[in-house]
PDB file of C-alpha atoms in Angstrom:
ATOM      1  CA  MET C 997       0.000   0.000   0.000  1.00  0.00           C
ATOM      2  CA  VAL C 998       1.285   3.474  -0.899  1.00  0.00           C
ATOM      3  CA  ASN C 999       2.472   5.626   1.987  1.00  0.00           C
ATOM      4  CA  PHE C1000       1.365   9.151   1.097  1.00  0.00           C
ATOM      5  CA  VAL C1001       3.893  10.748   3.446  1.00  0.00           C
ATOM      6  CA  ALA C1002       6.869   8.829   2.064  1.00  0.00           C
ATOM      7  CA  ILE C1003       6.095   9.777  -1.531  1.00  0.00           C
ATOM      8  CA  GLN C1004       6.210  13.490  -0.636  1.00  0.00           C
ATOM      9  CA  GLN C1005       9.935  13.309   0.052  1.00  0.00           C
ATOM     10  CA  PRO C1006      11.181  13.516  -3.558  1.00  0.00           C
ATOM     11  CA  PHE C1007       8.855  16.459  -4.222  1.00  0.00           C
ATOM     12  CA  ILE C1008      10.200  18.482  -1.297  1.00  0.00           C
ATOM     13  CA  ILE C1009      13.778  17.624  -2.261  1.00  0.00           C
ATOM     14  CA  ALA C1010      13.063  18.716  -5.841  1.00  0.00           C
ATOM     15  CA  LEU C1011      11.522  21.934  -4.526  1.00  0.00           C
ATOM     16  CA  MET C1012      14.661  22.659  -2.513  1.00  0.00           C
ATOM     17  CA  ARG C1013      16.864  22.022  -5.537  1.00  0.00           C
ATOM     18  CA  LEU C1014      14.775  24.440  -7.572  1.00  0.00           C
ATOM     19  CA  ALA C1015      15.331  26.971  -4.794  1.00  0.00           C
ATOM     20  CA  GLY C1016      19.075  26.509  -5.241  1.00  0.00           C
ATOM     21  CA  VAL C1017      20.084  24.434  -2.205  1.00  0.00           C
ATOM     22  CA  GLN C1018      21.385  20.912  -1.814  1.00  0.00           C
ATOM     23  CA  THR C1019      22.325  18.608   1.027  1.00  0.00           C
ATOM     24  CA  HIS C1020      25.869  18.385   2.364  1.00  0.00           C
ATOM     25  CA  SER C1021      27.175  16.613   5.473  1.00  0.00           C
ATOM     26  CA  VAL C1022      29.930  17.967   7.714  1.00  0.00           C
ATOM     27  CA  GLU C1023      31.889  15.885  10.216  1.00  0.00           C
ATOM     28  CA  ILE C1024      32.090  18.092  13.287  1.00  0.00           C
ATOM     29  CA  HIS C1025      34.408  15.618  14.979  1.00  0.00           C
ATOM     30  CA  PRO C1026      34.688  11.808  14.830  1.00  0.00           C
ATOM     31  CA  GLY C1027      31.286  10.333  15.626  1.00  0.00           C
ATOM     32  CA  THR C1028      29.344  13.573  15.108  1.00  0.00           C
ATOM     33  CA  VAL C1029      28.001  14.488  11.670  1.00  0.00           C
ATOM     34  CA  LEU C1030      25.725  17.422  10.899  1.00  0.00           C
ATOM     35  CA  ASN C1031      23.636  17.566   7.733  1.00  0.00           C
ATOM     36  CA  PHE C1032      23.047  20.934   6.063  1.00  0.00           C
ATOM     37  CA  TRP C1033      21.103  22.210   3.102  1.00  0.00           C
ATOM     38  CA  VAL C1034      23.476  24.751   1.572  1.00  0.00           C
ATOM     39  CA  PRO C1035      23.455  27.077  -1.462  1.00  0.00           C
ATOM     40  CA  ASN C1036      24.557  25.298  -4.627  1.00  0.00           C
ATOM     41  CA  GLU C1037      27.212  27.913  -5.361  1.00  0.00           C
ATOM     42  CA  THR C1038      29.039  27.128  -2.110  1.00  0.00           C
ATOM     43  CA  LEU C1039      29.949  23.601  -3.246  1.00  0.00           C
ATOM     44  CA  ARG C1040      32.537  22.757  -5.863  1.00  0.00           C
ATOM     45  CA  LYS C1041      32.585  19.151  -7.081  1.00  0.00           C
ATOM     46  CA  ASN C1042      35.798  17.555  -8.261  1.00  0.00           C
ATOM     47  CA  SER C1043      36.090  14.085  -9.780  1.00  0.00           C
ATOM     48  CA  ASN C1044      35.869  12.185  -6.499  1.00  0.00           C
ATOM     49  CA  THR C1045      35.159  14.716  -3.775  1.00  0.00           C
ATOM     50  CA  THR C1046      33.001  17.712  -2.937  1.00  0.00           C
ATOM     51  CA  THR C1047      34.784  20.813  -1.661  1.00  0.00           C
ATOM     52  CA  THR C1048      33.060  23.630   0.192  1.00  0.00           C
ATOM     53  CA  ILE C1049      33.821  27.215  -0.696  1.00  0.00           C
ATOM     54  CA  ASP C1050      32.869  30.476   0.976  1.00  0.00           C
ATOM     55  CA  PRO C1051      29.320  31.867   0.769  1.00  0.00           C
ATOM     56  CA  ASN C1052      28.535  34.464  -1.872  1.00  0.00           C
ATOM     57  CA  PRO C1053      29.963  37.714  -0.450  1.00  0.00           C
ATOM     58  CA  ASP C1054      27.127  39.662  -2.088  1.00  0.00           C
ATOM     59  CA  LYS C1055      24.482  37.724  -0.182  1.00  0.00           C
ATOM     60  CA  PRO C1056      24.049  37.936   3.611  1.00  0.00           C
ATOM     61  CA  VAL C1057      23.815  34.522   5.270  1.00  0.00           C
ATOM     62  CA  VAL C1058      20.559  33.408   6.885  1.00  0.00           C
ATOM     63  CA  VAL C1059      20.479  30.186   8.925  1.00  0.00           C
ATOM     64  CA  LEU C1060      17.058  28.575   9.463  1.00  0.00           C
ATOM     65  CA  VAL C1061      16.968  26.349  12.569  1.00  0.00           C
ATOM     66  CA  HIS C1062      14.038  23.925  12.803  1.00  0.00           C
ATOM     67  CA  GLY C1063      11.833  22.909  15.721  1.00  0.00           C
ATOM     68  CA  PHE C1064      11.246  19.511  17.286  1.00  0.00           C
ATOM     69  CA  ALA C1065       8.592  17.865  15.137  1.00  0.00           C
ATOM     70  CA  ALA C1066      10.338  17.860  11.759  1.00  0.00           C
ATOM     71  CA  GLU C1067      13.682  18.235  10.009  1.00  0.00           C
ATOM     72  CA  GLY C1068      15.048  21.384   8.413  1.00  0.00           C
ATOM     73  CA  ILE C1069      13.555  21.417   4.937  1.00  0.00           C
ATOM     74  CA  VAL C1070      10.155  20.205   6.127  1.00  0.00           C
ATOM     75  CA  THR C1071      10.011  22.981   8.716  1.00  0.00           C
ATOM     76  CA  TRP C1072      11.226  25.708   6.346  1.00  0.00           C
ATOM     77  CA  GLN C1073       9.937  24.456   2.987  1.00  0.00           C
ATOM     78  CA  PHE C1074       7.986  27.701   2.402  1.00  0.00           C
ATOM     79  CA  GLN C1075      10.824  30.009   3.436  1.00  0.00           C
ATOM     80  CA  VAL C1076      13.875  28.727   1.541  1.00  0.00           C
ATOM     81  CA  GLY C1077      12.661  29.719  -1.915  1.00  0.00           C
ATOM     82  CA  ALA C1078      11.358  33.075  -0.682  1.00  0.00           C
ATOM     83  CA  LEU C1079      14.791  34.018   0.693  1.00  0.00           C
ATOM     84  CA  ALA C1080      17.247  32.304  -1.656  1.00  0.00           C
ATOM     85  CA  LYS C1081      17.467  35.033  -4.326  1.00  0.00           C
ATOM     86  CA  LYS C1082      18.666  37.695  -1.921  1.00  0.00           C
ATOM     87  CA  TYR C1083      20.283  35.614   0.831  1.00  0.00           C
ATOM     88  CA  SER C1084      22.596  32.639   1.184  1.00  0.00           C
ATOM     89  CA  VAL C1085      20.255  30.247   2.986  1.00  0.00           C
ATOM     90  CA  TYR C1086      21.590  27.445   5.185  1.00  0.00           C
ATOM     91  CA  VAL C1087      19.208  24.898   6.706  1.00  0.00           C
ATOM     92  CA  PRO C1088      20.815  22.546   9.240  1.00  0.00           C
ATOM     93  CA  ASP C1089      19.366  19.337  10.624  1.00  0.00           C
ATOM     94  CA  LEU C1090      20.124  19.436  14.336  1.00  0.00           C
ATOM     95  CA  LEU C1091      21.594  16.322  15.941  1.00  0.00           C
ATOM     96  CA  PHE C1092      19.235  13.311  15.758  1.00  0.00           C
ATOM     97  CA  PHE C1093      17.134  14.959  13.065  1.00  0.00           C
ATOM     98  CA  GLY C1094      17.466  14.113   9.382  1.00  0.00           C
ATOM     99  CA  GLY C1095      20.913  12.767   8.646  1.00  0.00           C
ATOM    100  CA  SER C1096      22.600  14.339  11.679  1.00  0.00           C
ATOM    101  CA  ILE C1097      24.015  11.945  14.267  1.00  0.00           C
ATOM    102  CA  SER C1098      26.393  11.887  17.226  1.00  0.00           C
ATOM    103  CA  ASP C1099      27.886   9.298  19.535  1.00  0.00           C
ATOM    104  CA  SER C1100      28.273  11.931  22.256  1.00  0.00           C
ATOM    105  CA  PRO C1101      26.015  11.521  25.316  1.00  0.00           C
ATOM    106  CA  ASN C1102      25.614  15.314  25.503  1.00  0.00           C
ATOM    107  CA  ARG C1103      21.977  16.283  24.805  1.00  0.00           C
ATOM    108  CA  SER C1104      22.031  19.957  25.778  1.00  0.00           C
ATOM    109  CA  PRO C1105      21.057  22.920  23.561  1.00  0.00           C
ATOM    110  CA  ARG C1106      24.562  24.192  24.249  1.00  0.00           C
ATOM    111  CA  PHE C1107      26.076  21.156  22.534  1.00  0.00           C
ATOM    112  CA  GLN C1108      23.684  21.590  19.594  1.00  0.00           C
ATOM    113  CA  ALA C1109      24.783  25.235  19.337  1.00  0.00           C
ATOM    114  CA  GLU C1110      28.475  24.312  19.505  1.00  0.00           C
ATOM    115  CA  CYS C1111      28.090  21.758  16.701  1.00  0.00           C
ATOM    116  CA  LEU C1112      26.001  24.136  14.596  1.00  0.00           C
ATOM    117  CA  ALA C1113      28.496  26.992  14.922  1.00  0.00           C
ATOM    118  CA  LYS C1114      31.443  24.722  14.133  1.00  0.00           C
ATOM    119  CA  GLY C1115      29.630  23.239  11.130  1.00  0.00           C
ATOM    120  CA  LEU C1116      28.845  26.684   9.757  1.00  0.00           C
ATOM    121  CA  ARG C1117      32.460  27.772  10.174  1.00  0.00           C
ATOM    122  CA  MET C1118      33.567  24.649   8.298  1.00  0.00           C
ATOM    123  CA  LEU C1119      31.213  25.719   5.499  1.00  0.00           C
ATOM    124  CA  GLY C1120      32.873  29.141   5.370  1.00  0.00           C
ATOM    125  CA  VAL C1121      30.191  31.058   7.280  1.00  0.00           C
ATOM    126  CA  ARG C1122      31.602  33.753   9.531  1.00  0.00           C
ATOM    127  CA  ARG C1123      28.580  36.007  10.097  1.00  0.00           C
ATOM    128  CA  CYS C1124      24.896  35.195   9.875  1.00  0.00           C
ATOM    129  CA  VAL C1125      21.371  35.972  10.930  1.00  0.00           C
ATOM    130  CA  VAL C1126      19.795  33.025  12.729  1.00  0.00           C
ATOM    131  CA  VAL C1127      16.071  32.289  12.471  1.00  0.00           C
ATOM    132  CA  GLY C1128      15.030  29.850  15.180  1.00  0.00           C
ATOM    133  CA  PHE C1129      11.679  28.123  15.631  1.00  0.00           C
ATOM    134  CA  SER C1130      10.577  26.444  18.889  1.00  0.00           C
ATOM    135  CA  TYR C1131      13.378  24.067  20.017  1.00  0.00           C
ATOM    136  CA  GLY C1132      15.538  25.633  17.304  1.00  0.00           C
ATOM    137  CA  GLY C1133      14.951  28.996  18.952  1.00  0.00           C
ATOM    138  CA  ILE C1134      16.456  27.739  22.210  1.00  0.00           C
ATOM    139  CA  VAL C1135      19.494  26.564  20.231  1.00  0.00           C
ATOM    140  CA  ALA C1136      19.632  29.921  18.417  1.00  0.00           C
ATOM    141  CA  PHE C1137      19.620  31.855  21.698  1.00  0.00           C
ATOM    142  CA  LYS C1138      22.412  29.658  23.027  1.00  0.00           C
ATOM    143  CA  MET C1139      24.443  30.110  19.840  1.00  0.00           C
ATOM    144  CA  ALA C1140      24.003  33.902  20.004  1.00  0.00           C
ATOM    145  CA  GLU C1141      25.132  33.885  23.625  1.00  0.00           C
ATOM    146  CA  MET C1142      28.206  31.744  22.939  1.00  0.00           C
ATOM    147  CA  TYR C1143      29.221  33.276  19.583  1.00  0.00           C
ATOM    148  CA  PRO C1144      28.078  36.923  19.636  1.00  0.00           C
ATOM    149  CA  TYR C1145      30.309  37.939  16.739  1.00  0.00           C
ATOM    150  CA  MET C1146      29.066  35.139  14.509  1.00  0.00           C
ATOM    151  CA  VAL C1147      25.352  35.787  15.141  1.00  0.00           C
ATOM    152  CA  ARG C1148      24.661  39.317  13.980  1.00  0.00           C
ATOM    153  CA  ALA C1149      20.884  39.193  14.602  1.00  0.00           C
ATOM    154  CA  MET C1150      18.108  36.750  15.432  1.00  0.00           C
ATOM    155  CA  VAL C1151      14.507  36.116  14.477  1.00  0.00           C
ATOM    156  CA  ILE C1152      12.755  33.937  17.054  1.00  0.00           C
ATOM    157  CA  THR C1153       9.400  32.247  16.532  1.00  0.00           C
ATOM    158  CA  GLY C1154       7.590  30.396  19.307  1.00  0.00           C
ATOM    159  CA  SER C1155      10.536  29.957  21.649  1.00  0.00           C
ATOM    160  CA  ILE C1156      12.360  31.236  24.724  1.00  0.00           C
ATOM    161  CA  PRO C1157      16.043  31.561  25.713  1.00  0.00           C
ATOM    162  CA  THR C1158      15.855  28.824  28.347  1.00  0.00           C
ATOM    163  CA  MET C1159      13.238  26.208  29.202  1.00  0.00           C
ATOM    164  CA  THR C1160      13.077  25.974  32.993  1.00  0.00           C
ATOM    165  CA  ASP C1161      11.433  23.130  34.878  1.00  0.00           C
ATOM    166  CA  SER C1162       8.766  25.456  36.261  1.00  0.00           C
ATOM    167  CA  THR C1163       7.931  26.885  32.817  1.00  0.00           C
ATOM    168  CA  ASN C1164       7.815  23.426  31.284  1.00  0.00           C
ATOM    169  CA  ASP C1165       5.579  22.022  34.038  1.00  0.00           C
ATOM    170  CA  LEU C1166       3.153  24.940  33.805  1.00  0.00           C
ATOM    171  CA  MET C1167       3.032  24.737  30.018  1.00  0.00           C
ATOM    172  CA  MET C1168       2.309  20.992  30.012  1.00  0.00           C
ATOM    173  CA  LYS C1169      -0.377  21.426  32.667  1.00  0.00           C
ATOM    174  CA  GLU C1170      -2.123  24.144  30.655  1.00  0.00           C
ATOM    175  CA  LEU C1171      -1.972  22.041  27.487  1.00  0.00           C
ATOM    176  CA  GLY C1172      -3.190  18.895  29.259  1.00  0.00           C
ATOM    177  CA  PHE C1173      -0.099  16.717  28.777  1.00  0.00           C
ATOM    178  CA  SER C1174       1.925  14.892  31.401  1.00  0.00           C
ATOM    179  CA  SER C1175       5.270  15.689  29.751  1.00  0.00           C
ATOM    180  CA  SER C1176       6.851  17.321  26.717  1.00  0.00           C
ATOM    181  CA  SER C1177       7.652  13.836  25.367  1.00  0.00           C
ATOM    182  CA  GLU C1178       3.967  12.934  25.420  1.00  0.00           C
ATOM    183  CA  LEU C1179       3.221  16.070  23.390  1.00  0.00           C
ATOM    184  CA  LEU C1180       6.163  16.087  20.979  1.00  0.00           C
ATOM    185  CA  LEU C1181       6.832  12.361  20.484  1.00  0.00           C
ATOM    186  CA  PRO C1182       3.394  10.862  19.858  1.00  0.00           C
ATOM    187  CA  ASP C1183       3.181   7.160  19.044  1.00  0.00           C
ATOM    188  CA  SER C1184      -0.501   6.946  18.099  1.00  0.00           C
ATOM    189  CA  VAL C1185      -2.959   8.609  15.742  1.00  0.00           C
ATOM    190  CA  LYS C1186      -4.671  10.158  18.761  1.00  0.00           C
ATOM    191  CA  GLY C1187      -1.391  11.630  20.013  1.00  0.00           C
ATOM    192  CA  LEU C1188      -0.445  12.967  16.592  1.00  0.00           C
ATOM    193  CA  LYS C1189      -3.867  14.589  16.233  1.00  0.00           C
ATOM    194  CA  ALA C1190      -3.421  16.200  19.652  1.00  0.00           C
ATOM    195  CA  LEU C1191      -0.026  17.626  18.657  1.00  0.00           C
ATOM    196  CA  TRP C1192      -1.439  18.997  15.387  1.00  0.00           C
ATOM    197  CA  SER C1193      -4.384  20.562  17.234  1.00  0.00           C
ATOM    198  CA  VAL C1194      -2.109  22.291  19.750  1.00  0.00           C
ATOM    199  CA  ALA C1195       0.394  23.484  17.128  1.00  0.00           C
ATOM    200  CA  THR C1196      -2.137  25.027  14.721  1.00  0.00           C
ATOM    201  CA  HIS C1197      -4.803  27.698  14.867  1.00  0.00           C
ATOM    202  CA  MET C1198      -6.566  26.732  11.646  1.00  0.00           C
ATOM    203  CA  LYS C1199      -8.404  23.506  12.404  1.00  0.00           C
ATOM    204  CA  LEU C1200      -7.935  21.465   9.245  1.00  0.00           C
ATOM    205  CA  TRP C1201      -9.244  17.917   8.958  1.00  0.00           C
ATOM    206  CA  PHE C1202      -7.047  15.063   7.740  1.00  0.00           C
ATOM    207  CA  PRO C1203      -8.014  11.405   7.423  1.00  0.00           C
ATOM    208  CA  ASP C1204      -6.613   8.949   9.965  1.00  0.00           C
ATOM    209  CA  ARG C1205      -4.801   7.260   7.087  1.00  0.00           C
ATOM    210  CA  LEU C1206      -2.501  10.273   6.727  1.00  0.00           C
ATOM    211  CA  TYR C1207      -1.646  10.301  10.423  1.00  0.00           C
ATOM    212  CA  ARG C1208      -0.917   6.558  10.297  1.00  0.00           C
ATOM    213  CA  ASP C1209       1.387   7.135   7.322  1.00  0.00           C
ATOM    214  CA  TYR C1210       3.410   9.665   9.339  1.00  0.00           C
ATOM    215  CA  LEU C1211       3.794   7.201  12.178  1.00  0.00           C
ATOM    216  CA  GLU C1212       4.634   4.334   9.816  1.00  0.00           C
ATOM    217  CA  VAL C1213       7.346   6.345   8.057  1.00  0.00           C
ATOM    218  CA  SER C1214       8.873   7.077  11.448  1.00  0.00           C
ATOM    219  CA  LYS C1215       9.016   3.376  12.314  1.00  0.00           C
ATOM    220  CA  VAL C1216      10.336   2.072   8.995  1.00  0.00           C
ATOM    221  CA  PHE C1217      12.841   4.708   7.887  1.00  0.00           C
ATOM    222  CA  SER C1218      15.654   6.049  10.022  1.00  0.00           C
ATOM    223  CA  ARG C1219      17.481   8.571   7.827  1.00  0.00           C
ATOM    224  CA  VAL C1220      15.078  10.207   5.420  1.00  0.00           C
ATOM    225  CA  PHE C1221      14.238  13.861   5.496  1.00  0.00           C
ATOM    226  CA  LEU C1222      10.514  13.546   6.046  1.00  0.00           C
ATOM    227  CA  VAL C1223      10.702  11.377   9.146  1.00  0.00           C
ATOM    228  CA  MET C1224       9.126  13.227  12.064  1.00  0.00           C
ATOM    229  CA  PHE C1225       9.675  10.890  14.986  1.00  0.00           C
ATOM    230  CA  ASN C1226      12.744   8.738  14.337  1.00  0.00           C
ATOM    231  CA  ASN C1227      15.546   8.520  16.933  1.00  0.00           C
ATOM    232  CA  ARG C1228      12.844   8.544  19.608  1.00  0.00           C
ATOM    233  CA  LYS C1229      15.168   7.620  22.476  1.00  0.00           C
ATOM    234  CA  GLU C1230      17.693  10.343  21.622  1.00  0.00           C
ATOM    235  CA  ARG C1231      15.000  12.935  21.013  1.00  0.00           C
ATOM    236  CA  GLY C1232      13.438  12.144  24.375  1.00  0.00           C
ATOM    237  CA  GLU C1233      16.859  12.769  25.903  1.00  0.00           C
ATOM    238  CA  LEU C1234      17.085  16.072  23.985  1.00  0.00           C
ATOM    239  CA  LEU C1235      13.819  17.176  25.588  1.00  0.00           C
ATOM    240  CA  GLU C1236      15.143  16.281  29.021  1.00  0.00           C
ATOM    241  CA  GLY C1237      18.435  18.044  28.272  1.00  0.00           C
ATOM    242  CA  ALA C1238      16.645  21.232  27.226  1.00  0.00           C
ATOM    243  CA  VAL C1239      14.998  21.705  30.636  1.00  0.00           C
ATOM    244  CA  VAL C1240      17.070  23.310  33.381  1.00  0.00           C
ATOM    245  CA  SER C1241      16.385  24.200  36.985  1.00  0.00           C
ATOM    246  CA  LYS C1242      14.965  27.642  37.668  1.00  0.00           C
ATOM    247  CA  LYS C1243      18.110  28.270  39.732  1.00  0.00           C
ATOM    248  CA  GLU C1244      20.229  27.802  36.594  1.00  0.00           C
ATOM    249  CA  ASP C1245      18.218  30.310  34.545  1.00  0.00           C
ATOM    250  CA  ILE C1246      20.547  33.282  34.251  1.00  0.00           C
ATOM    251  CA  VAL C1247      19.227  36.217  32.233  1.00  0.00           C
ATOM    252  CA  THR C1248      21.613  36.907  29.354  1.00  0.00           C
ATOM    253  CA  GLU C1249      22.089  40.341  27.825  1.00  0.00           C
ATOM    254  CA  PHE C1250      22.213  39.855  24.072  1.00  0.00           C
ATOM    255  CA  PRO C1251      24.080  42.466  22.004  1.00  0.00           C
ATOM    256  CA  GLN C1252      22.233  41.425  18.835  1.00  0.00           C
ATOM    257  CA  ARG C1253      19.008  42.790  17.450  1.00  0.00           C
ATOM    258  CA  ILE C1254      16.246  40.281  18.132  1.00  0.00           C
ATOM    259  CA  HIS C1255      12.885  40.134  16.378  1.00  0.00           C
ATOM    260  CA  LEU C1256      10.155  38.028  17.976  1.00  0.00           C
ATOM    261  CA  LEU C1257       7.892  36.901  15.133  1.00  0.00           C
ATOM    262  CA  TRP C1258       4.897  35.146  16.648  1.00  0.00           C
ATOM    263  CA  GLY C1259       1.627  33.462  15.835  1.00  0.00           C
ATOM    264  CA  GLU C1260      -0.991  35.518  17.643  1.00  0.00           C
ATOM    265  CA  ASN C1261      -2.822  32.342  18.693  1.00  0.00           C
ATOM    266  CA  ASP C1262       0.196  30.259  19.695  1.00  0.00           C
ATOM    267  CA  GLN C1263      -1.037  27.819  22.366  1.00  0.00           C
ATOM    268  CA  ILE C1264       2.401  26.450  23.264  1.00  0.00           C
ATOM    269  CA  PHE C1265       4.409  29.656  23.702  1.00  0.00           C
ATOM    270  CA  LYS C1266       1.668  32.209  24.152  1.00  0.00           C
ATOM    271  CA  LEU C1267       1.928  35.761  22.845  1.00  0.00           C
ATOM    272  CA  GLU C1268       1.874  37.076  26.416  1.00  0.00           C
ATOM    273  CA  LEU C1269       5.080  35.152  27.067  1.00  0.00           C
ATOM    274  CA  ALA C1270       6.692  36.796  24.024  1.00  0.00           C
ATOM    275  CA  GLN C1271       5.594  40.234  25.228  1.00  0.00           C
ATOM    276  CA  ASN C1272       7.133  39.602  28.653  1.00  0.00           C
ATOM    277  CA  MET C1273      10.290  38.317  26.991  1.00  0.00           C
ATOM    278  CA  LYS C1274      10.564  41.487  24.895  1.00  0.00           C
ATOM    279  CA  ARG C1275      10.545  43.613  28.047  1.00  0.00           C
ATOM    280  CA  GLN C1276      13.177  41.372  29.592  1.00  0.00           C
ATOM    281  CA  LEU C1277      15.468  41.351  26.546  1.00  0.00           C
ATOM    282  CA  GLY C1278      15.516  45.131  26.237  1.00  0.00           C
ATOM    283  CA  GLU C1279      15.432  47.895  23.658  1.00  0.00           C
ATOM    284  CA  LYS C1280      17.115  45.975  20.839  1.00  0.00           C
ATOM    285  CA  THR C1281      14.220  43.505  20.781  1.00  0.00           C
ATOM    286  CA  THR C1282      11.119  44.027  18.674  1.00  0.00           C
ATOM    287  CA  ILE C1283       7.947  41.971  18.480  1.00  0.00           C
ATOM    288  CA  GLU C1284       5.434  41.268  15.726  1.00  0.00           C
ATOM    289  CA  ALA C1285       2.345  39.060  15.903  1.00  0.00           C
ATOM    290  CA  ILE C1286       0.622  37.449  12.917  1.00  0.00           C
ATOM    291  CA  GLU C1287      -3.100  37.017  13.377  1.00  0.00           C
ATOM    292  CA  ASN C1288      -5.015  33.810  12.684  1.00  0.00           C
ATOM    293  CA  ALA C1289      -1.914  31.692  13.221  1.00  0.00           C
ATOM    294  CA  GLY C1290      -0.677  29.349  15.924  1.00  0.00           C
ATOM    295  CA  HIS C1291       2.671  27.866  16.893  1.00  0.00           C
ATOM    296  CA  ILE C1292       3.603  26.838  13.339  1.00  0.00           C
ATOM    297  CA  VAL C1293       2.853  30.309  11.967  1.00  0.00           C
ATOM    298  CA  HIS C1294       5.493  29.949   9.224  1.00  0.00           C
ATOM    299  CA  ILE C1295       3.518  27.016   7.787  1.00  0.00           C
ATOM    300  CA  GLU C1296      -0.014  28.259   8.473  1.00  0.00           C
ATOM    301  CA  ARG C1297       0.557  31.745   7.020  1.00  0.00           C
ATOM    302  CA  PRO C1298       3.809  31.485   5.045  1.00  0.00           C
ATOM    303  CA  CYS C1299       3.269  34.492   2.784  1.00  0.00           C
ATOM    304  CA  VAL C1300       2.667  36.863   5.694  1.00  0.00           C
ATOM    305  CA  TYR C1301       5.486  35.293   7.718  1.00  0.00           C
ATOM    306  CA  ASN C1302       7.927  35.582   4.806  1.00  0.00           C
ATOM    307  CA  GLN C1303       7.045  39.231   4.251  1.00  0.00           C
ATOM    308  CA  CYS C1304       7.601  40.055   7.925  1.00  0.00           C
ATOM    309  CA  LEU C1305      10.865  38.108   7.929  1.00  0.00           C
ATOM    310  CA  LYS C1306      12.163  39.825   4.799  1.00  0.00           C
ATOM    311  CA  GLU C1307      11.256  43.268   6.157  1.00  0.00           C
ATOM    312  CA  PHE C1308      13.307  42.619   9.282  1.00  0.00           C
ATOM    313  CA  LEU C1309      16.240  41.226   7.331  1.00  0.00           C
ATOM    314  CA  SER C1310      16.240  44.181   4.970  1.00  0.00           C
ATOM    315  CA  SER C1311      16.301  46.581   7.943  1.00  0.00           C
ATOM    316  CA  LEU C1312      19.665  45.225   9.094  1.00  0.00           C
ATOM    317  CA  PRO C1313      22.847  47.054   8.075  1.00  0.00           C
ATOM    318  CA  ILE C1314      24.839  45.350   5.337  1.00  0.00           C
ATOM    319  CA  ASP C1315      27.686  44.850   7.761  1.00  0.00           C
ATOM    320  CA  GLU C1316      27.740  45.327  11.492  1.00  0.00           C
TER     321      GLU C1316
END
């Protein structure tokens, strides 16, 4: 029987190629490999090897960091093409997503940020704007904190700098889930429907067959780009590693400009949370809410999201 989710993969890959990006893996260190979607012009193929070259100096670099439920190109499939003409777009798969793997036991956002920054440097990226969604936003904040010269600005959607145990517990209680793993790593049609309902504002109906196909792809395939819930053990550990004690939550002063681009009806990270975060982050932080959109605002209202994103990017100086 045809799996309707699996057959979408070649179409999304073809769409990315039309947008001018292709996949390329970088060995961060032995045992740790990070997969990227990179601009075609940054790769030079010889007879037996592929050599990376520097990004186009005429195009500012934008790095799109995905959330927890899907890999890079699935998360940002509507943004890559919209940005690629004017920007050098890099889309990483964080560790244990897509083709990215590691034998390290470290599951912290800090380790994700270290690997991401090192991988970008190996690809010739020295300065970039980072766009982070949900879990990817936590990684983006950590990367900006650790490498302030490399990250010249950030756009954050549906995320916070640090997930504390108290914030996580309150969030799960309000959403009606016992844990973040129950929400983000569903293993049944019912669980997947619950995640979709929480993540979206527009209540679209899909047949159970489609939900089953998503779950089946996750069980059968381990290293394809459309798999949502593979590496379940490691991803569960990532969720645990992302939560810190309230005592460890130290407010960081970010030198970068930060734009909080939110779905007005986000049920997971509510708009009120973003408004409080703006006040905490200071004068260099701006906020913009998109109406009739939930947590996955970039997928629900991609045209509006892309326009807001491009307006912020175009407001940045050419070089800071």
